[in-house]
């Protein structure tokens, strides 16, 4: 019988030298296959006497096991290397920087709403939401605007198709219905703001059929008009980032508040420029007042116990004044050049800690 130690060494060397799966398979066939070297030697055992056969058999088996194990190990090494190679070849470099010309920017309306939320949030207001498709009760009735009330004409409402019962849903004409929804579902004290879209069938230099408001509502037992004034002055001071805001409260009328006022900000408009705090012009930014007892009653809140104030701020107006955007219609023309000029970096979330707009 050949020198088994020699054969073992040769076969193990061949296994180690196999550079790929095909070469390794050839080594396996050559050693362990039907006509392989070890198989042939196994066949030769029959010619030996019993004693010699057992000894040689044991030795051969150990060579066979060692070679088989070496092949297995080599196969795993080769498979791992192949996988590593594939992963490296197919990998995607996710560390590449964003292409600068693809950088998205936040619309000034989104930025303005985020700023309002940052300021009012700090003052203790929670954000509430409501549906944009409303019913008559929430948009008008509960706000002390009965059918035939002249205020309905002022709202140029978009109505849906009439339902079989004669009622019609509508696109909310203001964010005030969310006052009603909140008072229906929450026990006072209430302190909310409601940023959102509103709709009126109106389109010219200073009106777009869709625009944005931020409603505010505070209800508890002792809130009075002084709090309302303080709240809005404080808000404007933080929003416009000036200590003394050029602002005036002008007596007004809303069916859902008594007394009512409108808030104007001093500004100049010359040709195509709008400047905050200059000249002798005024831009109305909000309506406000003390919540009418009829509104509290419509929400099952006792006006003998509770009172409070409400306001509705025009978001576009705030943005125009702060960012010097003279034409309302440009907000919704989706002109990328305009957005590149007036847009905001999306990850610079407004906070009062480091100034609203870095
Ligand atoms: N809802 C009014 C509008 O859209 C704005 C408004 C005025 C809201 C006075 C209020 C308020 O909450 O108290 O014209």
Coordinates of C-alpha atoms and ligand atoms in Angstrom, one line a residue:
X1 CA 0.0 0.0 0.0
X2 CA 1.2 3.5 -0.9
X3 CA 2.4 5.7 1.9
X4 CA -0.8 7.1 3.3
X5 CA 0.8 10.0 5.1
X6 CA 2.2 11.1 1.7
X7 CA -1.3 10.8 0.1
X8 CA -2.9 12.7 2.9
X9 CA -0.4 15.5 2.6
X10 CA -0.8 15.7 -1.2
X11 CA -4.6 15.8 -1.1
X12 CA -4.7 18.4 1.7
X13 CA -2.3 20.5 -0.3
X14 CA -4.5 20.2 -3.4
X15 CA -7.5 21.2 -1.4
X16 CA -5.8 24.3 -0.1
X17 CA -4.6 25.2 -3.5
X18 CA -8.0 25.0 -5.2
X19 CA -8.7 28.6 -6.3
X20 CA -12.4 28.3 -7.0
X21 CA -15.5 26.0 -6.7
X22 CA -14.7 24.1 -9.9
X23 CA -11.1 23.4 -9.0
X24 CA -12.3 22.2 -5.5
X25 CA -14.8 19.9 -7.0
X26 CA -12.2 18.4 -9.3
X27 CA -10.0 17.7 -6.2
X28 CA -13.0 16.1 -4.5
X29 CA -13.7 13.8 -7.5
X30 CA -10.0 13.0 -7.7
X31 CA -9.8 11.9 -4.1
X32 CA -13.3 10.7 -3.1
X33 CA -15.1 10.1 -6.3
X34 CA -16.0 6.6 -7.6
X35 CA -12.6 6.3 -9.2
X36 CA -10.8 8.6 -6.8
X37 CA -7.5 7.8 -5.1
X38 CA -9.0 7.0 -1.7
X39 CA -11.9 5.0 -3.2
X40 CA -9.4 2.9 -5.2
X41 CA -7.3 2.3 -2.0
X42 CA -10.5 1.2 -0.2
X43 CA -11.2 -1.3 -2.9
X44 CA -7.7 -2.7 -2.5
X45 CA -8.3 -3.5 1.2
X46 CA -10.2 -6.7 0.4
X47 CA -6.9 -8.3 -0.7
X48 CA -5.3 -7.9 2.8
X49 CA -5.7 -10.4 5.6
X50 CA -8.0 -9.5 8.4
X51 CA -5.5 -8.0 10.8
X52 CA -3.8 -5.8 8.2
X53 CA -7.2 -4.9 6.7
X54 CA -8.4 -3.4 10.0
X55 CA -5.3 -1.4 10.6
X56 CA -5.1 -0.1 7.0
X57 CA -8.9 0.5 7.0
X58 CA -8.7 2.7 10.1
X59 CA -5.9 4.7 8.7
X60 CA -7.6 5.1 5.3
X61 CA -10.9 6.2 7.0
X62 CA -9.0 8.9 9.0
X63 CA -7.4 10.2 5.7
X64 CA -10.8 10.2 4.0
X65 CA -12.4 12.1 6.9
X66 CA -9.6 14.6 7.1
X67 CA -9.8 15.3 3.3
X68 CA -13.6 15.5 3.3
X69 CA -13.5 18.0 6.2
X70 CA -10.8 20.1 4.5
X71 CA -12.9 20.2 1.4
X72 CA -15.9 21.4 3.4
X73 CA -13.9 24.1 5.1
X74 CA -12.3 25.3 1.8
X75 CA -15.8 25.4 0.2
X76 CA -17.1 27.7 3.0
X77 CA -14.1 29.9 2.6
X78 CA -14.6 30.2 -1.1
X79 CA -18.3 30.8 -0.8
X80 CA -17.7 33.6 1.8
X81 CA -15.1 35.2 -0.5
X82 CA -17.5 35.0 -3.5
X83 CA -20.3 36.7 -1.4
X84 CA -17.9 39.4 -0.2
X85 CA -16.9 40.1 -3.8
X86 CA -20.5 40.3 -4.9
X87 CA -21.5 42.6 -2.1
X88 CA -18.6 44.9 -2.8
X89 CA -19.4 44.9 -6.6
X90 CA -23.1 45.6 -6.1
X91 CA -22.8 48.1 -3.2
X92 CA -24.4 51.5 -3.5
X93 CA -22.6 54.5 -2.1
X94 CA -25.2 56.1 0.0
X95 CA -22.8 58.6 1.4
X96 CA -22.9 60.7 -1.8
X97 CA -24.1 64.3 -1.1
X98 CA -27.5 65.5 -2.4
X99 CA -27.2 67.1 -5.7
X100 CA -27.5 70.8 -4.8
X101 CA -29.8 71.7 -7.7
X102 CA -32.3 69.1 -6.3
X103 CA -32.5 70.6 -2.8
X104 CA -36.2 71.1 -1.8
X105 CA -37.3 74.2 0.0
X106 CA -40.2 74.9 2.4
X107 CA -43.0 77.1 1.1
X108 CA -43.3 80.4 3.1
X109 CA -46.8 79.4 4.1
X110 CA -45.5 76.2 5.7
X111 CA -42.6 78.1 7.3
X112 CA -45.0 80.8 8.7
X113 CA -47.4 78.1 10.2
X114 CA -44.4 76.4 11.8
X115 CA -43.3 79.7 13.3
X116 CA -46.8 80.4 14.6
X117 CA -47.0 77.0 16.2
X118 CA -43.5 77.5 17.8
X119 CA -44.6 80.8 19.4
X120 CA -48.1 79.8 20.4
X121 CA -46.9 76.4 21.6
X122 CA -44.5 78.2 23.9
X123 CA -47.4 80.3 25.2
X124 CA -49.3 77.1 26.2
X125 CA -51.6 76.6 23.1
X126 CA -52.2 73.1 21.8
X127 CA -52.7 72.5 18.0
X128 CA -56.1 71.3 17.0
X129 CA -57.4 70.2 13.6
X130 CA -60.8 69.8 11.9
X131 CA -62.3 68.8 8.5
X132 CA -62.0 71.0 5.5
X133 CA -65.4 69.8 4.3
X134 CA -67.8 71.1 6.9
X135 CA -71.5 71.1 7.6
X136 CA -73.7 74.2 7.9
X137 CA -73.9 73.9 11.7
X138 CA -70.2 74.0 12.4
X139 CA -69.3 76.6 9.8
X140 CA -72.2 78.9 10.4
X141 CA -75.1 78.0 12.8
X142 CA -73.1 77.3 15.9
X143 CA -71.1 80.4 15.3
X144 CA -74.2 82.5 15.7
X145 CA -74.7 82.9 12.0
X146 CA -78.2 81.7 11.4
X147 CA -79.6 81.2 7.8
X148 CA -80.4 84.6 6.2
X149 CA -77.7 86.3 8.3
X150 CA -75.9 88.8 6.1
X151 CA -72.5 87.5 7.2
X152 CA -73.2 84.4 5.1
X153 CA -73.1 86.6 1.9
X154 CA -69.6 87.9 3.0
X155 CA -68.3 84.3 2.9
X156 CA -68.7 83.4 -0.8
X157 CA -69.1 79.8 0.2
X158 CA -68.3 76.8 -2.0
X159 CA -71.2 74.3 -1.6
X160 CA -71.3 70.6 -2.3
X161 CA -74.3 69.0 -4.1
X162 CA -77.5 69.0 -2.2
X163 CA -78.2 65.8 -0.2
X164 CA -81.6 64.1 -0.3
X165 CA -82.6 65.8 3.0
X166 CA -81.9 69.2 1.4
X167 CA -78.7 69.9 3.4
X168 CA -75.4 70.8 1.7
X169 CA -71.9 70.2 2.9
X170 CA -69.4 73.1 2.2
X171 CA -65.7 73.9 2.1
X172 CA -65.1 75.6 5.4
X173 CA -64.9 79.4 4.8
X174 CA -62.8 79.9 8.0
X175 CA -61.0 77.8 10.7
X176 CA -63.6 78.9 13.2
X177 CA -65.7 75.7 13.0
X178 CA -62.8 73.9 14.8
X179 CA -63.6 76.2 17.8
X180 CA -67.0 74.5 17.8
X181 CA -65.7 71.0 17.4
X182 CA -63.2 71.5 20.2
X183 CA -65.8 73.0 22.6
X184 CA -68.1 70.1 21.8
X185 CA -65.5 67.5 22.7
X186 CA -63.4 69.1 25.4
X187 CA -64.2 70.4 28.9
X188 CA -62.8 73.9 29.6
X189 CA -60.2 75.2 30.3
X190 CA -59.4 75.2 26.5
X191 CA -56.4 76.8 24.9
X192 CA -55.9 75.8 21.2
X193 CA -54.7 77.1 17.9
X194 CA -55.9 75.7 14.6
X195 CA -53.7 76.3 11.5
X196 CA -55.4 75.2 8.3
X197 CA -56.8 75.7 4.8
X198 CA -59.9 77.7 4.2
X199 CA -61.9 78.3 1.0
X200 CA -63.9 81.2 -0.5
X201 CA -65.2 81.6 -4.1
X202 CA -63.2 84.8 -4.6
X203 CA -60.2 85.6 -6.8
X204 CA -58.5 88.9 -7.4
X205 CA -55.3 90.9 -6.5
X206 CA -55.9 90.3 -2.8
X207 CA -58.0 87.1 -2.7
X208 CA -57.3 83.5 -3.6
X209 CA -60.0 80.8 -3.5
X210 CA -57.9 78.8 -1.0
X211 CA -56.0 80.5 1.8
X212 CA -54.8 79.8 5.3
X213 CA -55.8 80.9 8.7
X214 CA -54.7 80.2 12.3
X215 CA -57.7 80.2 14.6
X216 CA -57.2 80.7 18.4
X217 CA -59.5 79.9 21.2
X218 CA -59.1 80.3 25.0
X219 CA -62.0 79.4 27.3
X220 CA -61.9 79.4 31.1
X221 CA -63.6 81.3 33.9
X222 CA -61.7 84.6 34.1
X223 CA -60.2 85.4 30.7
X224 CA -60.9 88.9 29.5
X225 CA -60.2 91.3 26.6
X226 CA -56.9 92.4 28.2
X227 CA -55.6 88.8 27.9
X228 CA -56.7 88.8 24.2
X229 CA -54.8 92.0 23.5
X230 CA -51.7 90.9 25.5
X231 CA -51.7 87.5 23.7
X232 CA -51.8 89.0 20.2
X233 CA -49.3 91.8 21.0
X234 CA -46.9 89.2 22.5
X235 CA -47.4 86.9 19.5
X236 CA -46.7 89.7 17.0
X237 CA -43.7 90.8 18.9
X238 CA -42.2 87.3 18.8
X239 CA -43.3 86.6 15.2
X240 CA -42.0 89.9 13.7
X241 CA -39.0 89.9 16.1
X242 CA -39.4 93.5 17.2
X243 CA -40.0 94.8 20.8
X244 CA -42.6 97.3 19.9
X245 CA -44.9 96.1 17.1
X246 CA -46.6 98.8 15.1
X247 CA -50.1 97.4 15.7
X248 CA -53.6 98.7 16.3
X249 CA -56.9 97.1 17.5
X250 CA -59.8 98.5 15.5
X251 CA -63.4 98.0 16.7
X252 CA -65.2 95.6 14.3
X253 CA -68.1 93.1 14.1
X254 CA -68.2 89.3 14.0
X255 CA -71.4 87.4 14.8
X256 CA -69.4 84.9 17.0
X257 CA -67.6 87.5 19.2
X258 CA -68.8 90.4 21.3
X259 CA -67.0 92.8 21.5
X260 CA -65.0 92.3 18.3
X261 CA -61.9 93.9 16.9
X262 CA -59.6 93.7 13.9
X263 CA -55.9 93.8 14.2
X264 CA -53.9 95.9 11.7
X265 CA -50.1 96.1 11.2
X266 CA -48.5 99.3 10.0
X267 CA -46.8 98.9 6.7
X268 CA -46.0 100.8 3.5
X269 CA -46.9 99.6 0.0
X270 CA -45.2 101.3 -2.9
X271 CA -45.4 99.8 -6.3
X272 CA -44.1 96.3 -5.9
X273 CA -42.7 96.5 -2.4
X274 CA -44.3 95.9 0.9
X275 CA -42.5 97.1 4.0
X276 CA -43.3 96.3 7.6
X277 CA -43.5 99.1 10.1
X278 CA -43.2 102.0 7.6
X279 CA -45.3 104.7 6.0
X280 CA -49.0 105.3 6.9
X281 CA -50.6 102.2 5.5
X282 CA -52.2 99.4 7.6
X283 CA -52.7 95.7 6.7
X284 CA -55.4 93.7 8.5
X285 CA -53.9 90.5 9.8
X286 CA -56.6 89.1 12.2
X287 CA -60.1 89.3 13.5
X288 CA -60.7 88.7 17.2
X289 CA -63.0 89.2 20.2
X290 CA -64.7 87.7 23.3
X291 CA -66.6 84.5 22.4
X292 CA -70.3 85.3 22.1
X293 CA -72.5 83.6 24.8
X294 CA -74.7 82.1 22.0
X295 CA -71.6 80.3 20.7
X296 CA -70.8 78.9 24.1
X297 CA -74.5 77.8 24.5
X298 CA -74.4 76.0 21.1
X299 CA -71.6 73.9 22.5
X300 CA -73.3 73.2 25.8
X301 CA -70.9 75.5 27.8
X302 CA -72.6 77.7 30.4
X303 CA -71.8 81.3 29.6
X304 CA -72.6 82.2 33.2
X305 CA -69.6 80.2 34.2
X306 CA -67.2 80.3 31.3
X307 CA -65.9 83.0 29.0
X308 CA -63.0 83.5 26.7
X309 CA -61.5 85.0 23.6
X310 CA -61.0 83.9 20.0
X311 CA -59.0 85.1 17.0
X312 CA -58.5 84.2 13.4
X313 CA -55.2 85.2 11.8
X314 CA -54.5 85.4 8.1
X315 CA -51.4 83.3 7.4
X316 CA -50.7 84.8 4.0
X317 CA -50.9 88.3 5.4
X318 CA -48.3 87.4 8.1
X319 CA -46.0 85.9 5.5
X320 CA -46.4 88.9 3.2
X321 CA -45.5 91.4 5.9
X322 CA -42.6 89.4 7.4
X323 CA -41.0 88.3 4.2
X324 CA -41.9 91.3 2.1
X325 CA -43.9 89.4 -0.5
X326 CA -46.1 92.0 -2.2
X327 CA -48.5 89.9 -4.3
X328 CA -50.8 87.4 -2.7
X329 CA -51.4 85.4 -5.9
X330 CA -47.7 84.5 -6.3
X331 CA -48.1 82.1 -3.2
X332 CA -50.1 79.7 -5.3
X333 CA -48.5 80.0 -8.8
X334 CA -46.1 77.1 -8.0
X335 CA -43.2 79.1 -9.7
X336 CA -40.0 77.3 -8.8
X337 CA -37.9 80.5 -9.2
X338 CA -40.2 82.2 -6.7
X339 CA -39.9 79.3 -4.3
X340 CA -36.1 79.3 -4.7
X341 CA -36.2 83.0 -3.7
X342 CA -38.6 82.9 -0.9
X343 CA -38.3 79.2 0.3
X344 CA -36.8 78.0 3.6
X345 CA -34.4 75.2 4.4
X346 CA -36.6 72.2 5.4
X347 CA -34.5 71.1 8.4
X348 CA -34.3 74.5 10.1
X349 CA -37.3 73.9 12.3
X350 CA -38.4 77.3 13.9
X351 CA -37.8 77.6 17.6
X352 CA -37.8 80.6 19.9
X353 CA -34.5 79.4 21.5
X354 CA -32.3 80.7 18.7
X355 CA -34.5 83.2 16.9
X356 CA -37.2 81.9 14.7
X357 CA -35.4 82.2 11.3
X358 CA -31.7 81.4 11.5
Ligands
LIG1 N1 -63.5 83.7 11.1 C1 -63.2 85.1 10.8 C2 -63.0 85.2 9.3 O1 -62.6 84.3 8.7 C3 -62.0 85.5 11.5 C4 -62.2 85.6 13.0 C5 -62.7 86.8 13.6 C6 -62.0 84.5 13.8 C7 -62.9 86.9 14.9 C8 -62.2 84.6 15.1 C9 -62.7 85.8 15.7 O2 -62.0 83.5 16.0 O3 -62.9 85.8 17.0 O4 -63.2 86.3 8.8

